[in-house]
Structure formats: C-alpha cells, structure tokens
PDB file of C-alpha atoms in Angstrom:
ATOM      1  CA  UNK A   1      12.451 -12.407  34.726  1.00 67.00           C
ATOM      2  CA  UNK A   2      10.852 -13.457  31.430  1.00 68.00           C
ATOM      3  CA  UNK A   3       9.380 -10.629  30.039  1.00 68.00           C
ATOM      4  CA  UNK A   4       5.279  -9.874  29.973  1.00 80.00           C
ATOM      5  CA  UNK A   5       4.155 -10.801  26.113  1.00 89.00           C
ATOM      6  CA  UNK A   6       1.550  -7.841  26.181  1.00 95.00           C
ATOM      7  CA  UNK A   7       0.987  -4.946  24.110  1.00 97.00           C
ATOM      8  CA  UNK A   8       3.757  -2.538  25.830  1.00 97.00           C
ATOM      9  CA  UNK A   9       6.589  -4.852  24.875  1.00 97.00           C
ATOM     10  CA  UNK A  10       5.104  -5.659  21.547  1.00 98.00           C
ATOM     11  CA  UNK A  11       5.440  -1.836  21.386  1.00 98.00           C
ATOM     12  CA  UNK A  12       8.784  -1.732  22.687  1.00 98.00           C
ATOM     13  CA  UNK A  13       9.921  -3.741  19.911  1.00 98.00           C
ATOM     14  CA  UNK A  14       8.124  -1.431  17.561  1.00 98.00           C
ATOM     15  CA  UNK A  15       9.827   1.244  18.769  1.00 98.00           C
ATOM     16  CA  UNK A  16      13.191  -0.658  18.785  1.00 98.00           C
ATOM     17  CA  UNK A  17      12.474  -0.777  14.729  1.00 98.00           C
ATOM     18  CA  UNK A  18      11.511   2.922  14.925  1.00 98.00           C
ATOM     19  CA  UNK A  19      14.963   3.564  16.544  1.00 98.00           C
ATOM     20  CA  UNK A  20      16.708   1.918  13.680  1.00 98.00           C
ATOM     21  CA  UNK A  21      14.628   4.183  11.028  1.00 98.00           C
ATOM     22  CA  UNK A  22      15.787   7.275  12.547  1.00 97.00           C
ATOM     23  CA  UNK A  23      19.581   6.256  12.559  1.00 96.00           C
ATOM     24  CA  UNK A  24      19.540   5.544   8.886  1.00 95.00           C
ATOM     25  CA  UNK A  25      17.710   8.709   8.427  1.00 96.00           C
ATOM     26  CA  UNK A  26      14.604   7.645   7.694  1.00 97.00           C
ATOM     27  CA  UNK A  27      10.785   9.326   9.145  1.00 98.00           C
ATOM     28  CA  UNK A  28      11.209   6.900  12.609  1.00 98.00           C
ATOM     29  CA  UNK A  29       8.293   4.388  12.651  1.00 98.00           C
ATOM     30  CA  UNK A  30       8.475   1.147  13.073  1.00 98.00           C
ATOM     31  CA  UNK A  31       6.252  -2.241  13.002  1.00 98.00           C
ATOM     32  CA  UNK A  32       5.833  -5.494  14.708  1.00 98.00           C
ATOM     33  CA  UNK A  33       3.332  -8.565  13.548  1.00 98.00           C
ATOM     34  CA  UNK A  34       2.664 -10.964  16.383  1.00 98.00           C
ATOM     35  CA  UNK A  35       1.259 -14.677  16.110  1.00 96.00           C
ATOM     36  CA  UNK A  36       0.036 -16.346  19.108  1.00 94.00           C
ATOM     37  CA  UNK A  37       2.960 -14.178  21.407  1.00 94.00           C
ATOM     38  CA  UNK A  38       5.820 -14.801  18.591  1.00 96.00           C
ATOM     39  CA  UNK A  39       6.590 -11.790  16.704  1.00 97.00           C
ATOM     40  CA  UNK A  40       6.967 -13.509  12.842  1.00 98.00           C
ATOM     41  CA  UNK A  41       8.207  -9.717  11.414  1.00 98.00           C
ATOM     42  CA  UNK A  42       9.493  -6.552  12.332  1.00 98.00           C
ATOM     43  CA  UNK A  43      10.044  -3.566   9.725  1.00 98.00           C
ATOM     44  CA  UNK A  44      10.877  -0.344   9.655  1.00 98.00           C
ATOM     45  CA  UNK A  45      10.010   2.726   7.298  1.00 98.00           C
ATOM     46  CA  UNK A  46      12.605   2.560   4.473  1.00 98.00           C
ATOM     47  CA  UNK A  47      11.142   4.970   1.672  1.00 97.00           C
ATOM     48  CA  UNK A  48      14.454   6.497   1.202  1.00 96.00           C
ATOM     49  CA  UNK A  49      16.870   3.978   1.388  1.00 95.00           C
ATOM     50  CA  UNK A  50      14.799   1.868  -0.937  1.00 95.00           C
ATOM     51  CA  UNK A  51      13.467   4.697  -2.706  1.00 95.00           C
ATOM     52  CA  UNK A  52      10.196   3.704  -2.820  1.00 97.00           C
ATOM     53  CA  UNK A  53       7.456   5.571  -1.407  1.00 97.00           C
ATOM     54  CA  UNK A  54       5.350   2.590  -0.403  1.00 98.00           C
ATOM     55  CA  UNK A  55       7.767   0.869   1.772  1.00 98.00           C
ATOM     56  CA  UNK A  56       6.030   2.246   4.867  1.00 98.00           C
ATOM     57  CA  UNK A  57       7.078  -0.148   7.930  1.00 98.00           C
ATOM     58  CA  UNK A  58       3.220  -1.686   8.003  1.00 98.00           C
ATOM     59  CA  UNK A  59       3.564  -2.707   4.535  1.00 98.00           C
ATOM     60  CA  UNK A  60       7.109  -3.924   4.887  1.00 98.00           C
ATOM     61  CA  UNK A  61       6.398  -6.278   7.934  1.00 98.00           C
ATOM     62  CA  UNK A  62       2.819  -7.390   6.362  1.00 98.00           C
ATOM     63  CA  UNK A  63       4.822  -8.556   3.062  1.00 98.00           C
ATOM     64  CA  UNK A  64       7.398 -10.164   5.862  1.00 98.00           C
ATOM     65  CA  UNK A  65       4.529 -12.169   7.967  1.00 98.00           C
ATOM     66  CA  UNK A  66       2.679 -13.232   4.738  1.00 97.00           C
ATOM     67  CA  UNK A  67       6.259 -14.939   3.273  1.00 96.00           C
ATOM     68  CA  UNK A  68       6.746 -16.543   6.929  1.00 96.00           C
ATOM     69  CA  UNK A  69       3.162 -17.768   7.807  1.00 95.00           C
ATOM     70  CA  UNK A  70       2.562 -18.811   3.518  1.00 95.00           C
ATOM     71  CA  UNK A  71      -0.768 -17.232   3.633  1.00 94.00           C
ATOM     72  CA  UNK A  72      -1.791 -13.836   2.364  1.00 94.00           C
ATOM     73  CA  UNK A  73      -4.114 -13.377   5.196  1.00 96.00           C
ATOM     74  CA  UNK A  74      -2.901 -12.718   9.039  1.00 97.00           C
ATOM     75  CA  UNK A  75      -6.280 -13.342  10.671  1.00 95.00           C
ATOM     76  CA  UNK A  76      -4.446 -14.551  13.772  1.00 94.00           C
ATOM     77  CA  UNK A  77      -2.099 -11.982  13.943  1.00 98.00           C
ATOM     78  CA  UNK A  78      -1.649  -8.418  15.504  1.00 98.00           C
ATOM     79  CA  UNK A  79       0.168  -5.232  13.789  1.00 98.00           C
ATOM     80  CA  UNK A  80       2.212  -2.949  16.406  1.00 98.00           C
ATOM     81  CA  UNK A  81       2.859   0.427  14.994  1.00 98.00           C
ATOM     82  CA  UNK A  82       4.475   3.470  16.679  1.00 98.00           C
ATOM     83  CA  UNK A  83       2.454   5.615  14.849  1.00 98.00           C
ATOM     84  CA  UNK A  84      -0.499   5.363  13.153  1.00 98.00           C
ATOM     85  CA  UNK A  85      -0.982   4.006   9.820  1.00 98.00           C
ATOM     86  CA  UNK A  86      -1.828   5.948   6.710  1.00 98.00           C
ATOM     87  CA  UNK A  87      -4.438   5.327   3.998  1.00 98.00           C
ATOM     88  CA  UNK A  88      -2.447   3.015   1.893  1.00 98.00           C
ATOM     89  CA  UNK A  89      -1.130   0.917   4.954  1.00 98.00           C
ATOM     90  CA  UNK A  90      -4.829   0.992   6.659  1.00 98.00           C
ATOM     91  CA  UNK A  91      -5.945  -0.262   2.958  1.00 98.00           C
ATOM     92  CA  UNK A  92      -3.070  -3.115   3.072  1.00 98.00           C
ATOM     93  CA  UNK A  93      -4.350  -3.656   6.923  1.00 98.00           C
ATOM     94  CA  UNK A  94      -7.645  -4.441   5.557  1.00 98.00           C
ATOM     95  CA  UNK A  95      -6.481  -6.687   2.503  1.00 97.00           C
ATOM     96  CA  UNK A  96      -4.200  -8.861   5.088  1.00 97.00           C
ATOM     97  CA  UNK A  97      -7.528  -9.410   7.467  1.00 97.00           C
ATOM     98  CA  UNK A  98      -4.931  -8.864  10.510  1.00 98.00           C
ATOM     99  CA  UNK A  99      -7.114  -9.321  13.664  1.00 97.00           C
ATOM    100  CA  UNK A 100      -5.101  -6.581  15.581  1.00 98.00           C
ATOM    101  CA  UNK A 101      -4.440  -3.144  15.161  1.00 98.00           C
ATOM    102  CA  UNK A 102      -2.187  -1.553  17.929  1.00 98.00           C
ATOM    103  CA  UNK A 103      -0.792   2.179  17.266  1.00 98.00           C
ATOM    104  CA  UNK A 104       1.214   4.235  19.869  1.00 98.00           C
ATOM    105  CA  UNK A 105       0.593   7.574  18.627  1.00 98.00           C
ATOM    106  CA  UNK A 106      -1.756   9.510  16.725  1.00 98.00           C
ATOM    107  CA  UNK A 107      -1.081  11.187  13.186  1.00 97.00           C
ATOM    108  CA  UNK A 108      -3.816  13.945  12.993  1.00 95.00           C
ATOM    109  CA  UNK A 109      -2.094  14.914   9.506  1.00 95.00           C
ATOM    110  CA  UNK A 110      -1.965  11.610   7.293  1.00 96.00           C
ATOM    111  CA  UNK A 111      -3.720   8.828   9.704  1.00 97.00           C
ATOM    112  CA  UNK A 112      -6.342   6.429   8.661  1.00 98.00           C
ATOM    113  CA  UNK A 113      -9.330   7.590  10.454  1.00 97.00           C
ATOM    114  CA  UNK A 114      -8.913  10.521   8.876  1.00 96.00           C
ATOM    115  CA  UNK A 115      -8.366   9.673   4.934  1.00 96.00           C
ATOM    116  CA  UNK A 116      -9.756   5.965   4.713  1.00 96.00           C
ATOM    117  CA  UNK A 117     -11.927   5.569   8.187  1.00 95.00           C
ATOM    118  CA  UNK A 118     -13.529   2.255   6.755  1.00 95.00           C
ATOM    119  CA  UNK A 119     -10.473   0.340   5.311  1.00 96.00           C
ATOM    120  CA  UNK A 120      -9.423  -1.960   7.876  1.00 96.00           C
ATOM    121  CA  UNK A 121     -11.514  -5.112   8.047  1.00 94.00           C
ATOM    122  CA  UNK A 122     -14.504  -4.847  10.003  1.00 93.00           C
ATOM    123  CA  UNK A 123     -13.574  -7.525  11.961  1.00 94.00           C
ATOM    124  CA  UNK A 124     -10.063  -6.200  13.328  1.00 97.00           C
ATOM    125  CA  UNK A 125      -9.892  -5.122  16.644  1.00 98.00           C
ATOM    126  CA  UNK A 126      -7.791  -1.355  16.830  1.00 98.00           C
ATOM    127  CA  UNK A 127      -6.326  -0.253  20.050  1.00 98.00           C
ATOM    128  CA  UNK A 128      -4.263   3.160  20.275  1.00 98.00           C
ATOM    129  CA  UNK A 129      -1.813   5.645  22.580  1.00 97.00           C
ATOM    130  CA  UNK A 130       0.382   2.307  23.805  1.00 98.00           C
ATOM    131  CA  UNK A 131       3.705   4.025  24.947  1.00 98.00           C
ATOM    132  CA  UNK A 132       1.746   7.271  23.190  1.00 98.00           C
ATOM    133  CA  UNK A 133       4.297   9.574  24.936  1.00 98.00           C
ATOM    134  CA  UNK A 134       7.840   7.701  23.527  1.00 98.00           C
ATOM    135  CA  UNK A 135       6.118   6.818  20.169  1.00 98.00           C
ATOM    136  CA  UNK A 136       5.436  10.804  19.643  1.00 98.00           C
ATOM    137  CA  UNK A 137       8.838  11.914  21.205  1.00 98.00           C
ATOM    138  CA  UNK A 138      10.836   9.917  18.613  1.00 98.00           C
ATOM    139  CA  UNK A 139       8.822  11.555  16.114  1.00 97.00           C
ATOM    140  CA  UNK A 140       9.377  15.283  17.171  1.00 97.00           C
ATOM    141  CA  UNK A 141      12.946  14.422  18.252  1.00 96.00           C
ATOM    142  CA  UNK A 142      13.662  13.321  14.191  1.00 96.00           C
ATOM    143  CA  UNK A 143      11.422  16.345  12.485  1.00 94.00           C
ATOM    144  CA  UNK A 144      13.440  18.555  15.474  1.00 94.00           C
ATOM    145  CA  UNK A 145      16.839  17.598  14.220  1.00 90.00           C
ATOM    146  CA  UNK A 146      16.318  18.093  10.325  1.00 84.00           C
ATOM    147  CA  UNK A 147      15.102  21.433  10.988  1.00 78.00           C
TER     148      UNK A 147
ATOM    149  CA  UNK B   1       1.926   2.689 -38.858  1.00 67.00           C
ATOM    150  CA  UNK B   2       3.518   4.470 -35.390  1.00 68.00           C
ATOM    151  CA  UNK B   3       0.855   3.511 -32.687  1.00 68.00           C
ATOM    152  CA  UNK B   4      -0.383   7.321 -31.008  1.00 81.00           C
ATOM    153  CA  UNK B   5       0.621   7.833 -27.712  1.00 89.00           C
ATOM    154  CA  UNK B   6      -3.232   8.508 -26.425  1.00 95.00           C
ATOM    155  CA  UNK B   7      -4.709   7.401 -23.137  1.00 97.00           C
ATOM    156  CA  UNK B   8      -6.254   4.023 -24.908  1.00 97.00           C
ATOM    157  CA  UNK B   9      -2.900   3.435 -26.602  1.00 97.00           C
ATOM    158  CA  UNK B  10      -1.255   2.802 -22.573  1.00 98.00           C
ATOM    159  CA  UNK B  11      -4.820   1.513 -21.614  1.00 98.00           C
ATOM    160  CA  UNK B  12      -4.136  -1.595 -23.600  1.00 98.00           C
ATOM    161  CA  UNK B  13      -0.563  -1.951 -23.037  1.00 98.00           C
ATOM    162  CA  UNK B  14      -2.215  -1.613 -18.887  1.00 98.00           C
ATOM    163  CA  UNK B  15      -4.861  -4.465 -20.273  1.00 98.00           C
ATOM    164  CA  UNK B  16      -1.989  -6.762 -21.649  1.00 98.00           C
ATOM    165  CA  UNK B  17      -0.890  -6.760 -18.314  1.00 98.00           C
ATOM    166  CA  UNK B  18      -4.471  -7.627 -16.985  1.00 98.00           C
ATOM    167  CA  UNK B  19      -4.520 -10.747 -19.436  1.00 98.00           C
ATOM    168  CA  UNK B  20      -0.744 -11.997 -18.291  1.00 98.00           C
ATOM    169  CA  UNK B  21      -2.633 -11.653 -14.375  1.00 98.00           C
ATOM    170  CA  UNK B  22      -5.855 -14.025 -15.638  1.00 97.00           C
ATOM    171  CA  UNK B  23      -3.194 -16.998 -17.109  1.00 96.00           C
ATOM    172  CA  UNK B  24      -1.601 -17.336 -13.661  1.00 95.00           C
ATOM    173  CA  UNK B  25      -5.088 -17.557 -11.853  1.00 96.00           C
ATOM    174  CA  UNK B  26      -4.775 -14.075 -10.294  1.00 97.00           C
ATOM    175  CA  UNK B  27      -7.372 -11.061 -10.360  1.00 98.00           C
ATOM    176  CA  UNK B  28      -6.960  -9.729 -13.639  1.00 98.00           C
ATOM    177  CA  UNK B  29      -5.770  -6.265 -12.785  1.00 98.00           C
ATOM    178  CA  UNK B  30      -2.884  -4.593 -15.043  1.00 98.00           C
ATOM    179  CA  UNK B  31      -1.237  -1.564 -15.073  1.00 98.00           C
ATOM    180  CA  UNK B  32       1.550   1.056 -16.636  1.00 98.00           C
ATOM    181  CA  UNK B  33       3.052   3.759 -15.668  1.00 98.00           C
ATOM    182  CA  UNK B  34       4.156   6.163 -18.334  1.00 98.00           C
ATOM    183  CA  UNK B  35       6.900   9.293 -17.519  1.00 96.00           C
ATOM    184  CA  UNK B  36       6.653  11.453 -21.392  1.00 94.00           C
ATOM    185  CA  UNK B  37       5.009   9.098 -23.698  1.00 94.00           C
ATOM    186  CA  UNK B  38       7.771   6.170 -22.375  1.00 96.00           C
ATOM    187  CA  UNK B  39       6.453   3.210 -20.272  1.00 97.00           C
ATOM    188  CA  UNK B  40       8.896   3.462 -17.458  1.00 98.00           C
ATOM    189  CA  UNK B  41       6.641   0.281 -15.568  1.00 98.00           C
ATOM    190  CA  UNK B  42       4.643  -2.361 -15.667  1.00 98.00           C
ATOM    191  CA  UNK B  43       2.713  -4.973 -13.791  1.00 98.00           C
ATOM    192  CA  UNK B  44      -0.146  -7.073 -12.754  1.00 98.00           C
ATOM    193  CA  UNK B  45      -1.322  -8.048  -9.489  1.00 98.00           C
ATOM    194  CA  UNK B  46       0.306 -10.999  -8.171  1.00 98.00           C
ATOM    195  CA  UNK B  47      -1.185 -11.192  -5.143  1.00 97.00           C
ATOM    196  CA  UNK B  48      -1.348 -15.211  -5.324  1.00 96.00           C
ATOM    197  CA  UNK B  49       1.843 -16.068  -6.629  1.00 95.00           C
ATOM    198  CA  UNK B  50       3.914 -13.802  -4.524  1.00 95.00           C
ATOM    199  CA  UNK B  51       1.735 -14.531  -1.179  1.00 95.00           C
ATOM    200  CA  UNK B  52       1.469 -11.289  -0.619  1.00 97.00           C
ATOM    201  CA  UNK B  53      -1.777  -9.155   0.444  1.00 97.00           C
ATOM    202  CA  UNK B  54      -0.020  -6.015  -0.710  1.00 98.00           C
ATOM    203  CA  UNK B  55       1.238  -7.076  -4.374  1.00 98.00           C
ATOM    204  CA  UNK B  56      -1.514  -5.007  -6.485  1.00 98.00           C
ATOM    205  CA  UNK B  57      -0.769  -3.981 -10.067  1.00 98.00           C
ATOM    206  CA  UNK B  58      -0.279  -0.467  -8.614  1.00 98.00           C
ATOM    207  CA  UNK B  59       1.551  -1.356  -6.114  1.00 98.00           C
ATOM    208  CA  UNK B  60       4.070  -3.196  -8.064  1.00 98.00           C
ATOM    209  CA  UNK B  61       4.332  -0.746 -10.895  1.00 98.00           C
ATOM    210  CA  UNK B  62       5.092   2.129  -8.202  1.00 98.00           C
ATOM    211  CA  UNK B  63       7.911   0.591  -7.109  1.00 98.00           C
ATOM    212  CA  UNK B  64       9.527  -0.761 -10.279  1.00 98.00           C
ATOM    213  CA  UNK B  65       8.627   3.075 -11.252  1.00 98.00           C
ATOM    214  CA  UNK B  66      10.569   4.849  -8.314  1.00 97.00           C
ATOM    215  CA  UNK B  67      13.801   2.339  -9.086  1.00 96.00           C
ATOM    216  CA  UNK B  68      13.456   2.875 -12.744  1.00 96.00           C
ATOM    217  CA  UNK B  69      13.602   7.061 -12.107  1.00 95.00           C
ATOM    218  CA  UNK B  70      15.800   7.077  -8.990  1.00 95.00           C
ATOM    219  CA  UNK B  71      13.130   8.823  -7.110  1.00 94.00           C
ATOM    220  CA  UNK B  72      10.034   8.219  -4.528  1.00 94.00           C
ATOM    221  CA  UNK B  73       8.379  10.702  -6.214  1.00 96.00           C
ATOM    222  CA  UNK B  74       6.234  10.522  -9.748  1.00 97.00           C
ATOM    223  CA  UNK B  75       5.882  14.195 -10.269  1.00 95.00           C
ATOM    224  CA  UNK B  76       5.802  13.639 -14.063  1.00 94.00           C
ATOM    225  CA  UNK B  77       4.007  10.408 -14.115  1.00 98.00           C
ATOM    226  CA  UNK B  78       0.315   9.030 -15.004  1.00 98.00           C
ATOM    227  CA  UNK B  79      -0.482   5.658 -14.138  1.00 98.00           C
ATOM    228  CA  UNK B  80      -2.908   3.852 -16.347  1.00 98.00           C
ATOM    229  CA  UNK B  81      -4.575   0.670 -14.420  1.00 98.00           C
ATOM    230  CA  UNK B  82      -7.590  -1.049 -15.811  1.00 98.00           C
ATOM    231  CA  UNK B  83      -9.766  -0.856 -12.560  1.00 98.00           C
ATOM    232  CA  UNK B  84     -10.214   1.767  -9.595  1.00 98.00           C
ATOM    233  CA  UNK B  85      -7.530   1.384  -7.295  1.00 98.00           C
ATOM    234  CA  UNK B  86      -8.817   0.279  -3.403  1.00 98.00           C
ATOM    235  CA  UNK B  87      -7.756   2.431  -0.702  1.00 98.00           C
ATOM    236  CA  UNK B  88      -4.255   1.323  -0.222  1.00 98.00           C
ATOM    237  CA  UNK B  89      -3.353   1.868  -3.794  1.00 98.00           C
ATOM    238  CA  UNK B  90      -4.640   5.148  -3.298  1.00 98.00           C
ATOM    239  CA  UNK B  91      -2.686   6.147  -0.536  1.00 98.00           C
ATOM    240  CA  UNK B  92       0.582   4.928  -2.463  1.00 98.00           C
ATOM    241  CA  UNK B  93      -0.576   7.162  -5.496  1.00 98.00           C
ATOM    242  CA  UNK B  94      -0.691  10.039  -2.977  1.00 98.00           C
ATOM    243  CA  UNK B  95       2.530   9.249  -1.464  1.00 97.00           C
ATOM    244  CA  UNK B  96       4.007   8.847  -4.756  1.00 97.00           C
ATOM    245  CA  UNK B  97       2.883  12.321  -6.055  1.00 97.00           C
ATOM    246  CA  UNK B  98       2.005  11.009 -10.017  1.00 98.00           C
ATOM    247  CA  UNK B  99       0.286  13.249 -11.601  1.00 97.00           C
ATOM    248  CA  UNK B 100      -2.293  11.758 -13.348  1.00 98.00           C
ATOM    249  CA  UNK B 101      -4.490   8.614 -12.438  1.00 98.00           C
ATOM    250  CA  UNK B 102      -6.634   6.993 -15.503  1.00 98.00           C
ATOM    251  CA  UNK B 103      -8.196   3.653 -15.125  1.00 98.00           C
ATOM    252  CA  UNK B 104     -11.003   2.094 -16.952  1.00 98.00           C
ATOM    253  CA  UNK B 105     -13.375   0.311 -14.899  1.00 98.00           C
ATOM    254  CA  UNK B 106     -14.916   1.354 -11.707  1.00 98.00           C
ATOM    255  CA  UNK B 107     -14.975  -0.478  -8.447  1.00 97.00           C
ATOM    256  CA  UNK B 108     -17.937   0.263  -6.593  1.00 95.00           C
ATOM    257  CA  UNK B 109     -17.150  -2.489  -3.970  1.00 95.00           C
ATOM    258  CA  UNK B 110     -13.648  -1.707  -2.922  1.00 96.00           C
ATOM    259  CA  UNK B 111     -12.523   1.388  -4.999  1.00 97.00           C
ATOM    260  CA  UNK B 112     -10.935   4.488  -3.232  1.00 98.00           C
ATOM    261  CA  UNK B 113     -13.781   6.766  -4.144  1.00 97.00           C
ATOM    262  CA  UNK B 114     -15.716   5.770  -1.699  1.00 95.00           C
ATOM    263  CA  UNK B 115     -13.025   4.038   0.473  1.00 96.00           C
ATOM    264  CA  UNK B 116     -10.615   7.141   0.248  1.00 96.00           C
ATOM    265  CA  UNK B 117     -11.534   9.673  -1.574  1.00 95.00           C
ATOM    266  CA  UNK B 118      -9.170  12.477  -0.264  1.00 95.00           C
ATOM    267  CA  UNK B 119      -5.879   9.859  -0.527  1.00 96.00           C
ATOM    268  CA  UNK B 120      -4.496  11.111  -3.469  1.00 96.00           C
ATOM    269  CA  UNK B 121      -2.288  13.886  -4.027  1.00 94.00           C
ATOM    270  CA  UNK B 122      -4.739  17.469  -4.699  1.00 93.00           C
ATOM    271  CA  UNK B 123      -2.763  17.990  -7.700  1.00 94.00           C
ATOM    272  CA  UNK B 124      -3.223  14.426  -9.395  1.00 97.00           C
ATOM    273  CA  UNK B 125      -5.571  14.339 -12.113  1.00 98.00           C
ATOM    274  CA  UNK B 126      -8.106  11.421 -12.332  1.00 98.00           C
ATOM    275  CA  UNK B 127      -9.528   9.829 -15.738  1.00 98.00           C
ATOM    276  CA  UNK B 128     -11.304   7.274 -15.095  1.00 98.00           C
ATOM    277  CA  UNK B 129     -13.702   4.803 -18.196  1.00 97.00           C
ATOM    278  CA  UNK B 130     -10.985   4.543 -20.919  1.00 98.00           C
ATOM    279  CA  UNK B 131     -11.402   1.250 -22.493  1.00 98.00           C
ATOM    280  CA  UNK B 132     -14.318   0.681 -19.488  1.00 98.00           C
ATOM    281  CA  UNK B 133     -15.758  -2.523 -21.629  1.00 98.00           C
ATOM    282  CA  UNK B 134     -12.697  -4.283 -21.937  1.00 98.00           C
ATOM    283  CA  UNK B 135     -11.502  -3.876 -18.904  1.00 98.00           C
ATOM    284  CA  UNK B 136     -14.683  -4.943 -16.926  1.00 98.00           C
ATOM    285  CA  UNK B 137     -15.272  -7.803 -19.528  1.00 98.00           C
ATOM    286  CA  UNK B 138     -11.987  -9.352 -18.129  1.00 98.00           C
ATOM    287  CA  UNK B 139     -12.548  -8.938 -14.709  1.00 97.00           C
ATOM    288  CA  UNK B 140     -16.449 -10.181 -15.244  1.00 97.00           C
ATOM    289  CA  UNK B 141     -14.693 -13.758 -17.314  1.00 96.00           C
ATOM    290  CA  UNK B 142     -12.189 -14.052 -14.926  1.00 96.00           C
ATOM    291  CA  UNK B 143     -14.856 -14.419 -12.062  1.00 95.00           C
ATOM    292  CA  UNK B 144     -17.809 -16.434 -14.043  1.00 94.00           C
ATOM    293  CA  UNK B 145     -14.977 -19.051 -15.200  1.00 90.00           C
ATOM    294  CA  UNK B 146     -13.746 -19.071 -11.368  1.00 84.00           C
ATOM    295  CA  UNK B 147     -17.707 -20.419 -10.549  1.00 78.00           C
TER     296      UNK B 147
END
C-alpha cells in the first residue's frame, strides 16, 4: 500500500527524527519540511551534541530546505514539529515565510503563542495536536528517564 | 594609546561588522560577543550569501560563541549588535543565557520588544542606543542606495 502523504505521516516522520534526538540524548523533538508531498529536510534537536543552543530541530531543517530549494523563503512548504516551536524558531518560521505550520503537542512552558504570539507570517496557516498523544509521551518518557 | 574596553569601544568593533555585511549586498547588521573584555565572536548577517532565513548577525555570533567557550550557555557574556534583535534572535539570546544585551538602534518594525518581549532570559540586562546614529545611518544608506 503506498502510504497516505497527509499530515499524520508527515508527523510520523517527525517523530521518527524525535526518536533519534532522544537516543543521542538530546530534549526529543524533531522536524520535517514538506514541498508539494516530498519532504526536502528532516532535523532533529542537537543543542548538545553541537553545543549550540540554537540548533533547535525547526531551525536545523529550515537552514536544510533553504540549501535544497536555493531560496531563503519556503512559501510552498510546510514545517512538521512534534512539539511546538519556541520564540526563536516561531521568529525563524516567520523569516522563512513557510506556508505551513503543523505541531503535535503543546509546550505551555516555552511555546510561541505564549512568548512571540505574532511572529510567524501572517500568511502561514498553523495546525496543532497531530499524533498530540505520541508527540507528548516521547517527551515525558525522556524528562522521566533523566530524573 | 590602549583603546578602553567601554560599551562604544565593542559597539564599533559590532559596526565594523555591519560595514563588512553592506559590501556583500546584505542588511547591514553586525555584531560581537564579548566574555571579560575579550571578543570571543563575531559576525554579520549573511542571510543572502549563505541562503539562509536564519543566518542573522546574532545568530551567527551565538554559535561561533558556544564553540569558541565549549558551552550552550553565555552566562558571562554581553552581546553588542548594532540593531534590536527580531523575535528569533531573541529567543536564541534567552536560550543562550548571555547576560547582557546592548544594541544601538531600535527596530520598531520587527524588533523583539514588541515581537517578544518576555524571550530573553529575566536575568539578561538590556542597553539599548549606544552609537544609535551610526548604526541607523548605515542601515538608512544601505536601503536609500538599494532604491
């Protein structure tokens, strides 16, 4: 069977990146862009393996899609993100003019539409809670371990 | 004579930056970061030449900063940048912890004051209008010779 192109297994594939954080250690989130059904870059959070603390996943696969498409601006293109993006990534959401916004779960602690409500584009469409439940369970499973 | 080691002293070594930005054709934005009177970073926005939505002076200078130190985090730190950082510069100064934030010119458009004005760290301290002429003169030739 050839697999549905919609926003679960865009979010799948999210989560596959969010599965790779979390073996390396890393806070588990993970990011898809998508062009016209093709994802073009997948990241994951690397902040300590890079030591760099703005080498979120969002910001990782928008510096990816930009180098692959040659344009600085990903108007056609949708972000998946297990969980949803901070300040600095909703401000690098907003440079990139992505059309698409797709989070699984919320982040009541560090999220956007808390700390920088009006920094995507006004333009981009934002959809939330896809695959809510396994996008929050990776989460808590991670913090659960360290502790 | 031994230069002092004052906020306009790292302002201009932030607005050399600015000037290398305007020869390549990109927004003249500089920036240094500075860890005990030592530049530890610097950068301009290269947001053109490196295709890349994300590649801010601030941005840039964060990272190099965090390699530099061998450490996410910019406890001891002040960034100097010749304009208000946007939102997603913001959020990387938060996540980065530096503790002190001057810049020169304001941003009323896109800067994080309005965008995101609880994204930095509680403890980081903010200057902002050191060198405030030069640094808006530059950005103010860079877009009349651009018309």
């Amino acid at each position: 069977m050839i697999p549905p192109f919609d926003d679960t297994y865009f979010m799948k594939q999210a989560l596959v990146e969010a599965s790779l954080a979390a073996r390396k250690g890393e806070v588990p989130v993970g990011a898809v862009i998508v062009c016209r059904n093709r994802i073009i870059a997948r990241a994951h959070n690397q902040t300590e393996l890079l030591n760099d603390p703005t080498a979120h996943a969002e910001i990782l696969a928008i510096t990816s899609a930009a180098h692959t498409i040659g344009s600085k601006y990903l108007t056609n293109c949708a972000l998946y993100v297990t969980v949803e993006p901070c300040a600095m990534c909703a401000g690098a959401i907003g440079w990139s003019h992505l059309s698409t916004l797709v989070y699984g779960s919320a982040d009541e602690k560090r999220g956007f539409r808390q700390y920088a409500p009006h920094a995507l584009h006004p333009k981009t469409i934002v959809k939330s809670g896809v695959l809510e439940k396994e996008c929050t369970d990776i989460m808590t499973d991670f913090f659960r371990k360290l502790r």
